Amino acid sequence: MLNGQKRWLYIAVPIFFFWFFGQIDKVGISIIQTDPEFLHALGMTGDDKNAKIGLLSFVFTIAYGISNLFWGFIIDKLGARKTAIAGLFVWTLTMITSGLANSYEMFLISRVILGFGEGMMIPVSGKFISNWFNKRELGRAQASWLTGNYLGPAMGAVVLVLVISLLHWQAAFFLLAAFNLFINIPMFIFLTRNTPEEHPRISKEELAFIRQTDNEVKETTPSENKSFAQDYRFWIVWFGMLVCSFLFFGISIWLPTYLIEAKGFEKEGMSSITSLSWLFALGFVLACGFLADKTRRPSLMATILFSLTAVFLAVAIFIPNPILAGLCMGLAMGCQGGVFHLSNMLMVKYSTPETAGRAAGLIGFTNIMGGFSSYIMGWLRDLSGGDFSTSIAMLIFAATLGLGAYLFSIKREAAELRLSPIPVQKIQV
């Protein structure tokens, strides 16, 4: 059954769980920060409490973004497998430290270390995908791990609310540490290798398919002598990811608080809409993975998604119905999930297997904007007495910047498609 398809088991499955649990680690704070006992225990009270809450995500994403550059070079030297295992050990320890934290400052430091530990996730995934999959499979291969990126928080939101309700906020962190220690680390040790050539269970036929090239691939792949940094389209993708990170973290980190404090939801309703929002993101990822491979118009798709994000956010401000407002926020977040997927696919397209780690590191660095977004939104809430309207208006402006950036690459993309049209499949009767 897996003959010729083992790359999906040995690489796609570990990366799926890598992101499934890693993303719960990363965004689980958005759920935990709604727990009054957690806020009281760590001193996040008073007039500046929203700025303090935002600072938790700020320091995490700053460390996460900067470390992406560091990890990108390390991965190109040591390989994705060893780097992933090392990073997993780091963030497992920080989960334990977070659960043991008894002060705001101690918890803040644990978030910084967690950011450095998880900073290798995008470069590791990009390197594995570049080494293990044929160029024609990039959309589906990226979707396989981005599925975990959104399915994890969708399920994790419900699990974390349940764990906090039945046990304690500290138990949530210990549970996340156990997931990494007993599931993620063993999978990378026993299943993965840096390249298919190193794996004893990959057949010659599957290896030949992975390394297969044709005229279409050669036309759309940078030459070995040309660096991805010399392609202006890479920098459009990079800027688009800056905007995407600003939007995605701003929405996802504050969505549970928005639902409870601005729209009056109970915790059960909050967790339901939060989970649904992550499922929206998963739906956009799967749709973009399919459509990008079929249409070969990822830049056009990213332009449309930025437009839809601005529309959904605007509706969320003006619509009075709390359920519809929450759903619109979730759909806006989902659209940015699609942009995130397309950006990583384009990153692999514009780089080579030898430079994929560095290119992914630069893309991962853009997560630094998520920290600014979460902190600025908290600061604006404190200034406006807890109101979210100003913060959401800021996100709408950011979406228009992403839309404008991708407009510059649509013409080039259309020209490439005319030079190498999508082959028409013959239908046999």
Short mmCIF file of C-alpha atoms in Angstrom, two decimals:
data_model
loop_
_atom_site.label_atom_id
_atom_site.label_comp_id
_atom_site.label_asym_id
_atom_site.label_seq_id
_atom_site.Cartn_x
_atom_site.Cartn_y
_atom_site.Cartn_z
CA MET A 1 0.00 0.00 0.00
CA LEU A 2 2.89 2.37 0.78
CA ASN A 3 5.05 1.16 -2.08
CA GLY A 4 6.59 4.24 -3.68
CA GLN A 5 4.85 6.49 -1.13
CA LYS A 6 6.94 5.97 2.01
CA ARG A 7 8.10 9.57 2.05
CA TRP A 8 4.62 10.48 3.28
CA LEU A 9 4.99 8.11 6.26
CA TYR A 10 8.60 8.84 7.20
CA ILE A 11 8.50 12.61 6.70
CA ALA A 12 4.95 13.95 6.41
CA VAL A 13 3.63 12.11 9.48
CA PRO A 14 6.40 13.22 11.92
CA ILE A 15 6.16 16.79 10.65
CA PHE A 16 2.38 16.69 11.06
CA PHE A 17 2.69 15.82 14.78
CA PHE A 18 5.65 18.19 15.09
CA TRP A 19 3.30 21.06 14.24
CA PHE A 20 0.20 19.52 15.83
CA PHE A 21 1.71 19.59 19.31
CA GLY A 22 4.14 22.45 18.69
CA GLN A 23 1.37 24.81 17.70
CA ILE A 24 -0.62 23.95 20.83
CA ASP A 25 2.52 24.86 22.80
CA LYS A 26 2.77 28.11 20.89
CA VAL A 27 -0.80 29.42 20.91
CA GLY A 28 -2.12 27.57 23.97
CA ILE A 29 -1.27 30.71 25.92
CA SER A 30 -4.24 32.40 24.21
CA ILE A 31 -6.53 29.95 26.06
CA ILE A 32 -4.59 29.87 29.32
CA GLN A 33 -4.54 33.69 29.56
CA THR A 34 -8.34 33.68 29.89
CA ASP A 35 -8.06 31.79 33.21
CA PRO A 36 -8.41 34.27 36.14
CA GLU A 37 -6.38 32.03 38.44
CA PHE A 38 -3.45 32.05 35.98
CA LEU A 39 -3.58 35.85 35.68
CA HIS A 40 -3.76 36.32 39.46
CA ALA A 41 -0.96 33.82 40.18
CA LEU A 42 1.46 35.62 37.87
CA GLY A 43 0.41 39.16 38.75
CA MET A 44 -1.30 40.09 35.48
CA THR A 45 -3.86 42.42 37.02
CA GLY A 46 -4.49 46.16 37.13
CA ASP A 47 -4.85 48.82 34.46
CA ASP A 48 -1.95 47.49 32.37
CA LYS A 49 -2.95 43.82 32.44
CA ASN A 50 -3.66 43.67 28.68
CA ALA A 51 -0.21 45.06 27.89
CA LYS A 52 1.32 42.44 30.20
CA ILE A 53 -0.66 39.69 28.47
CA GLY A 54 0.43 41.00 25.07
CA LEU A 55 4.05 41.10 26.22
CA LEU A 56 4.01 37.32 26.72
CA SER A 57 3.42 36.78 23.03
CA PHE A 58 5.69 39.69 22.12
CA VAL A 59 8.81 38.23 23.76
CA PHE A 60 7.99 34.76 22.43
CA THR A 61 7.64 35.84 18.82
CA ILE A 62 10.69 38.13 18.96
CA ALA A 63 12.80 35.16 20.12
CA TYR A 64 11.02 32.88 17.65
CA GLY A 65 11.60 35.20 14.71
CA ILE A 66 15.25 35.98 15.44
CA SER A 67 16.11 32.33 16.11
CA ASN A 68 14.70 31.35 12.71
CA LEU A 69 17.72 33.05 11.14
CA PHE A 70 20.08 31.18 13.46
CA TRP A 71 18.39 27.81 12.96
CA GLY A 72 18.29 28.26 9.17
CA PHE A 73 22.09 28.22 8.93
CA ILE A 74 22.41 25.41 11.48
CA ILE A 75 19.98 23.23 9.55
CA ASP A 76 21.87 23.68 6.28
CA LYS A 77 25.03 22.52 8.12
CA LEU A 78 23.79 19.78 10.49
CA GLY A 79 20.63 18.63 8.74
CA ALA A 80 16.98 18.86 9.67
CA ARG A 81 16.81 15.68 11.78
CA LYS A 82 19.38 16.56 14.46
CA THR A 83 18.13 20.14 14.58
CA ALA A 84 14.53 19.04 15.14
CA ILE A 85 15.49 16.69 17.98
CA ALA A 86 17.58 19.38 19.70
CA GLY A 87 14.81 21.96 19.43
CA LEU A 88 12.23 19.50 20.76
CA PHE A 89 14.27 18.86 23.89
CA VAL A 90 14.58 22.62 24.47
CA TRP A 91 10.90 23.36 24.23
CA THR A 92 9.95 20.29 26.31
CA LEU A 93 12.05 21.68 29.15
CA THR A 94 10.47 25.12 28.79
CA MET A 95 6.98 23.64 29.05
CA ILE A 96 7.96 22.12 32.38
CA THR A 97 9.50 25.42 33.49
CA SER A 98 6.33 27.30 32.50
CA GLY A 99 4.23 24.99 34.64
CA LEU A 100 6.54 25.58 37.61
CA ALA A 101 6.66 29.38 37.20
CA ASN A 102 5.56 31.33 40.29
CA SER A 103 6.16 34.87 39.02
CA TYR A 104 5.46 36.91 35.92
CA GLU A 105 9.18 37.43 35.27
CA MET A 106 9.96 33.70 35.45
CA PHE A 107 7.13 32.88 33.08
CA LEU A 108 8.28 35.63 30.71
CA ILE A 109 11.79 34.12 30.57
CA SER A 110 10.33 30.68 29.83
CA ARG A 111 8.44 32.19 26.87
CA VAL A 112 11.69 33.65 25.50
CA ILE A 113 13.45 30.27 25.71
CA LEU A 114 10.43 28.55 24.16
CA GLY A 115 10.63 30.99 21.25
CA PHE A 116 14.28 30.09 20.63
CA GLY A 117 13.50 26.37 20.89
CA GLU A 118 10.56 26.45 18.49
CA GLY A 119 12.27 28.80 16.05
CA MET A 120 13.58 25.84 14.08
CA MET A 121 10.10 24.58 13.11
CA ILE A 122 9.70 26.42 9.80
CA PRO A 123 13.33 25.87 8.63
CA VAL A 124 13.19 22.19 9.61
CA SER A 125 9.92 21.66 7.76
CA GLY A 126 11.10 23.58 4.70
CA LYS A 127 14.33 21.59 4.57
CA PHE A 128 12.56 18.25 4.87
CA ILE A 129 10.01 19.17 2.20
CA SER A 130 12.68 20.44 -0.18
CA ASN A 131 14.80 17.28 0.22
CA TRP A 132 12.07 14.67 0.23
CA PHE A 133 9.40 15.69 -2.30
CA ASN A 134 9.15 16.22 -6.03
CA LYS A 135 8.63 19.83 -7.11
CA ARG A 136 5.15 18.94 -8.40
CA GLU A 137 4.14 17.83 -4.89
CA LEU A 138 5.08 20.99 -3.01
CA GLY A 139 1.52 22.16 -2.45
CA ARG A 140 0.34 18.84 -1.04
CA ALA A 141 3.55 18.24 0.91
CA GLN A 142 3.33 21.65 2.59
CA ALA A 143 -0.35 21.06 3.33
CA SER A 144 0.49 17.79 5.09
CA TRP A 145 2.39 19.57 7.87
CA LEU A 146 0.34 22.76 7.84
CA THR A 147 -2.64 20.53 8.60
CA GLY A 148 -1.05 19.84 11.96
CA ASN A 149 -0.37 23.55 12.33
CA TYR A 150 -4.12 24.26 12.49
CA LEU A 151 -5.69 20.98 13.56
CA GLY A 152 -3.54 21.00 16.71
CA PRO A 153 -4.89 24.29 18.09
CA ALA A 154 -8.43 23.39 16.96
CA MET A 155 -8.39 20.30 19.15
CA GLY A 156 -6.04 21.81 21.71
CA ALA A 157 -8.43 24.66 22.54
CA VAL A 158 -11.03 22.17 23.76
CA VAL A 159 -8.47 19.98 25.55
CA LEU A 160 -6.82 22.91 27.35
CA VAL A 161 -10.14 24.34 28.55
CA LEU A 162 -11.05 20.88 29.87
CA VAL A 163 -7.67 20.35 31.59
CA ILE A 164 -7.73 23.80 33.22
CA SER A 165 -11.32 23.28 34.39
CA LEU A 166 -10.70 19.80 35.85
CA LEU A 167 -7.16 20.28 37.14
CA HIS A 168 -5.12 23.49 37.05
CA TRP A 169 -3.45 25.79 34.53
CA GLN A 170 -0.08 24.25 35.47
CA ALA A 171 -1.29 20.80 34.37
CA ALA A 172 -1.82 22.14 30.85
CA PHE A 173 1.91 22.86 30.49
CA PHE A 174 2.96 19.49 31.92
CA LEU A 175 0.63 17.73 29.46
CA LEU A 176 2.19 19.60 26.54
CA ALA A 177 5.68 18.60 27.71
CA ALA A 178 4.62 14.94 27.81
CA PHE A 179 3.31 15.10 24.23
CA ASN A 180 6.69 16.25 22.95
CA LEU A 181 8.74 13.87 25.07
CA PHE A 182 6.80 10.70 24.31
CA ILE A 183 5.48 11.31 20.78
CA ASN A 184 7.44 13.93 18.83
CA ILE A 185 11.01 13.10 19.82
CA PRO A 186 10.72 9.31 19.22
CA MET A 187 9.16 9.88 15.79
CA PHE A 188 12.05 12.05 14.62
CA ILE A 189 14.62 9.62 16.03
CA PHE A 190 13.18 6.44 14.52
CA LEU A 191 11.38 7.55 11.33
CA THR A 192 13.21 10.47 9.74
CA ARG A 193 16.50 10.91 7.91
CA ASN A 194 17.92 14.10 6.39
CA THR A 195 17.56 12.88 2.79
CA PRO A 196 15.81 9.94 1.09
CA GLU A 197 19.23 8.67 -0.02
CA GLU A 198 20.10 8.09 3.67
CA HIS A 199 16.92 6.14 4.46
CA PRO A 200 17.30 2.33 4.19
CA ARG A 201 13.61 1.76 3.39
CA ILE A 202 13.27 4.12 0.42
CA SER A 203 13.25 2.24 -2.89
CA LYS A 204 15.25 3.25 -5.93
CA GLU A 205 11.99 3.88 -7.80
CA GLU A 206 10.68 6.29 -5.16
CA LEU A 207 14.05 8.05 -4.99
CA ALA A 208 14.05 8.44 -8.77
CA PHE A 209 10.61 10.04 -8.63
CA ILE A 210 11.64 12.45 -5.87
CA ARG A 211 14.66 13.59 -7.87
CA GLN A 212 12.82 13.67 -11.21
CA THR A 213 12.88 16.97 -13.11
CA ASP A 214 11.28 18.08 -16.34
CA ASN A 215 11.11 21.19 -18.49
CA GLU A 216 8.30 22.70 -16.43
CA VAL A 217 10.20 22.33 -13.18
CA LYS A 218 13.36 23.75 -14.70
CA GLU A 219 11.52 26.83 -15.94
CA THR A 220 10.03 27.65 -12.56
CA THR A 221 12.98 26.73 -10.34
CA PRO A 222 15.86 29.15 -9.79
CA SER A 223 19.14 28.08 -11.35
CA GLU A 224 21.78 26.68 -9.04
CA ASN A 225 23.89 29.77 -9.70
CA LYS A 226 21.17 32.24 -8.77
CA SER A 227 20.44 32.88 -5.13
CA PHE A 228 16.85 33.15 -3.95
CA ALA A 229 17.86 36.52 -2.48
CA GLN A 230 18.28 37.86 -6.03
CA ASP A 231 14.68 37.07 -6.96
CA TYR A 232 12.43 40.02 -6.14
CA ARG A 233 9.46 37.65 -5.88
CA PHE A 234 11.01 36.03 -2.81
CA TRP A 235 11.07 39.42 -1.09
CA ILE A 236 7.42 39.99 -2.01
CA VAL A 237 6.64 36.69 -0.31
CA TRP A 238 8.80 37.75 2.63
CA PHE A 239 6.96 41.05 3.04
CA GLY A 240 3.63 39.27 2.62
CA MET A 241 4.64 36.96 5.46
CA LEU A 242 5.47 39.96 7.65
CA VAL A 243 1.90 41.13 7.18
CA CYS A 244 0.49 37.60 7.51
CA SER A 245 2.29 37.08 10.84
CA PHE A 246 1.07 40.45 12.11
CA LEU A 247 -2.51 39.52 11.24
CA PHE A 248 -2.48 35.87 12.24
CA PHE A 249 -0.92 36.30 15.68
CA GLY A 250 -2.96 39.40 16.39
CA ILE A 251 -6.20 37.54 15.72
CA SER A 252 -5.31 34.12 17.16
CA ILE A 253 -3.73 35.34 20.40
CA TRP A 254 -6.58 37.72 21.23
CA LEU A 255 -9.53 35.78 19.79
CA PRO A 256 -10.46 33.89 23.02
CA THR A 257 -10.27 37.13 25.05
CA TYR A 258 -12.26 38.96 22.34
CA LEU A 259 -15.00 36.33 22.48
CA ILE A 260 -15.27 36.37 26.29
CA GLU A 261 -14.76 40.06 27.10
CA ALA A 262 -16.11 41.81 23.98
CA LYS A 263 -18.85 39.41 22.90
CA GLY A 264 -19.90 37.90 26.23
CA PHE A 265 -19.27 34.22 25.48
CA GLU A 266 -18.89 31.63 28.21
CA LYS A 267 -15.77 29.45 28.12
CA GLU A 268 -17.57 26.61 26.35
CA GLY A 269 -18.78 28.90 23.58
CA MET A 270 -15.36 30.54 23.37
CA SER A 271 -13.58 27.22 22.94
CA SER A 272 -16.09 26.14 20.27
CA ILE A 273 -15.61 29.24 18.11
CA THR A 274 -11.85 29.24 18.70
CA SER A 275 -11.63 25.61 17.58
CA LEU A 276 -13.83 26.35 14.58
CA SER A 277 -11.56 29.27 13.64
CA TRP A 278 -8.55 26.97 13.54
CA LEU A 279 -10.58 24.53 11.44
CA PHE A 280 -11.30 27.41 9.05
CA ALA A 281 -7.55 27.89 8.76
CA LEU A 282 -7.12 24.17 8.11
CA GLY A 283 -9.78 24.31 5.40
CA PHE A 284 -8.03 27.20 3.68
CA VAL A 285 -4.71 25.33 3.88
CA LEU A 286 -6.12 22.19 2.28
CA ALA A 287 -7.93 24.17 -0.40
CA CYS A 288 -4.84 26.25 -1.18
CA GLY A 289 -2.64 23.15 -1.33
CA PHE A 290 -4.96 21.61 -3.92
CA LEU A 291 -5.63 24.75 -5.93
CA ALA A 292 -2.00 25.90 -5.97
CA ASP A 293 -0.90 22.63 -7.56
CA LYS A 294 -3.81 22.72 -10.03
CA THR A 295 -3.83 26.38 -11.07
CA ARG A 296 -0.19 27.32 -10.42
CA ARG A 297 -1.39 30.82 -9.41
CA PRO A 298 -0.35 31.05 -5.72
CA SER A 299 0.37 34.81 -5.88
CA LEU A 300 -3.11 35.53 -7.24
CA MET A 301 -4.59 33.32 -4.53
CA ALA A 302 -2.65 35.21 -1.82
CA THR A 303 -3.96 38.52 -3.20
CA ILE A 304 -7.55 37.27 -2.96
CA LEU A 305 -7.01 35.99 0.59
CA PHE A 306 -5.67 39.34 1.81
CA SER A 307 -8.74 41.02 0.29
CA LEU A 308 -11.10 38.60 2.03
CA THR A 309 -9.29 39.14 5.33
CA ALA A 310 -9.94 42.89 5.19
CA VAL A 311 -13.61 42.28 4.38
CA PHE A 312 -14.17 39.77 7.21
CA LEU A 313 -12.46 42.03 9.76
CA ALA A 314 -14.57 45.01 8.67
CA VAL A 315 -17.76 42.97 9.03
CA ALA A 316 -16.65 41.84 12.51
CA ILE A 317 -16.46 45.49 13.63
CA PHE A 318 -19.90 46.55 12.43
CA ILE A 319 -22.09 43.45 12.73
CA PRO A 320 -24.04 43.38 16.04
CA ASN A 321 -24.57 39.61 16.25
CA PRO A 322 -21.81 38.16 18.49
CA ILE A 323 -21.79 34.73 16.83
CA LEU A 324 -21.44 36.18 13.33
CA ALA A 325 -18.76 38.61 14.55
CA GLY A 326 -16.81 35.73 16.07
CA LEU A 327 -17.16 33.67 12.90
CA CYS A 328 -15.93 36.58 10.77
CA MET A 329 -12.85 36.90 12.97
CA GLY A 330 -12.31 33.17 12.55
CA LEU A 331 -12.66 33.39 8.76
CA ALA A 332 -10.16 36.26 8.67
CA MET A 333 -7.73 34.09 10.62
CA GLY A 334 -8.45 31.21 8.25
CA CYS A 335 -7.58 33.33 5.23
CA GLN A 336 -4.19 34.09 6.74
CA GLY A 337 -3.67 30.39 7.29
CA GLY A 338 -4.01 30.04 3.53
CA VAL A 339 -1.49 32.85 2.97
CA PHE A 340 0.94 31.17 5.34
CA HIS A 341 0.70 27.95 3.35
CA LEU A 342 1.17 29.68 0.00
CA SER A 343 4.16 31.65 1.34
CA ASN A 344 5.96 28.51 2.47
CA MET A 345 5.23 26.82 -0.84
CA LEU A 346 6.65 29.80 -2.75
CA MET A 347 9.67 29.85 -0.45
CA VAL A 348 10.55 26.28 -1.49
CA LYS A 349 9.89 27.18 -5.14
CA TYR A 350 12.28 30.16 -5.15
CA SER A 351 15.08 28.37 -3.25
CA THR A 352 17.02 25.15 -3.80
CA PRO A 353 17.48 22.10 -1.53
CA GLU A 354 20.90 23.51 -0.56
CA THR A 355 19.53 26.92 0.46
CA ALA A 356 16.05 25.93 1.69
CA GLY A 357 17.07 26.15 5.35
CA ARG A 358 18.29 29.74 5.02
CA ALA A 359 15.31 30.78 2.92
CA ALA A 360 12.92 29.22 5.43
CA GLY A 361 14.81 30.94 8.23
CA LEU A 362 14.18 34.32 6.60
CA ILE A 363 10.52 33.44 6.16
CA GLY A 364 10.32 32.27 9.77
CA PHE A 365 11.89 35.53 10.93
CA THR A 366 8.71 37.30 9.85
CA ASN A 367 6.95 35.79 12.87
CA ILE A 368 8.59 38.59 14.82
CA MET A 369 5.74 40.81 13.61
CA GLY A 370 3.27 38.65 15.49
CA GLY A 371 4.83 39.82 18.73
CA PHE A 372 4.38 43.45 17.81
CA SER A 373 0.80 42.76 16.81
CA SER A 374 -0.16 41.03 20.07
CA TYR A 375 1.53 43.68 22.21
CA ILE A 376 0.15 46.67 20.26
CA MET A 377 -3.36 45.22 20.42
CA GLY A 378 -3.07 44.86 24.19
CA TRP A 379 -1.72 48.41 24.51
CA LEU A 380 -4.53 49.81 22.32
CA ARG A 381 -7.10 47.96 24.44
CA ASP A 382 -5.73 49.53 27.61
CA LEU A 383 -5.92 52.98 25.98
CA SER A 384 -9.49 52.45 24.79
CA GLY A 385 -10.83 50.93 27.99
CA GLY A 386 -10.87 47.36 26.69
CA ASP A 387 -12.49 48.08 23.30
CA PHE A 388 -11.28 46.05 20.31
CA SER A 389 -12.42 48.35 17.45
CA THR A 390 -9.16 50.29 17.14
CA SER A 391 -7.10 47.10 17.18
CA ILE A 392 -9.19 45.48 14.46
CA ALA A 393 -9.01 48.64 12.32
CA MET A 394 -5.22 48.37 12.56
CA LEU A 395 -5.42 44.78 11.29
CA ILE A 396 -7.56 45.87 8.32
CA PHE A 397 -4.89 48.39 7.33
CA ALA A 398 -2.25 45.66 7.55
CA ALA A 399 -4.30 43.41 5.24
CA THR A 400 -4.34 46.11 2.57
CA LEU A 401 -0.52 46.25 2.70
CA GLY A 402 -0.31 42.51 2.02
CA LEU A 403 -2.76 42.87 -0.85
CA GLY A 404 -0.67 45.64 -2.39
CA ALA A 405 2.57 43.65 -2.14
CA TYR A 406 1.29 40.59 -4.00
CA LEU A 407 -0.13 42.70 -6.83
CA PHE A 408 3.48 43.16 -8.02
CA SER A 409 3.98 39.44 -8.65
CA ILE A 410 0.71 38.55 -10.40
CA LYS A 411 1.83 39.69 -13.86
CA ARG A 412 5.06 37.66 -13.74
CA GLU A 413 3.14 34.63 -12.54
CA ALA A 414 0.64 34.90 -15.41
CA ALA A 415 3.50 35.21 -17.92
CA GLU A 416 5.13 32.03 -16.58
CA LEU A 417 1.86 30.18 -16.89
CA ARG A 418 1.53 31.21 -20.54
CA LEU A 419 5.05 29.96 -21.26
CA SER A 420 4.39 26.66 -19.50
CA PRO A 421 0.63 26.00 -19.61
CA ILE A 422 -1.07 23.44 -17.42
CA PRO A 423 -1.20 20.17 -19.37
CA VAL A 424 -4.67 19.07 -20.39
CA GLN A 425 -5.47 15.54 -19.23
CA LYS A 426 -7.09 13.35 -21.83
CA ILE A 427 -10.29 11.63 -20.82
CA GLN A 428 -10.50 8.04 -21.93
CA VAL A 429 -13.91 6.63 -22.72
#
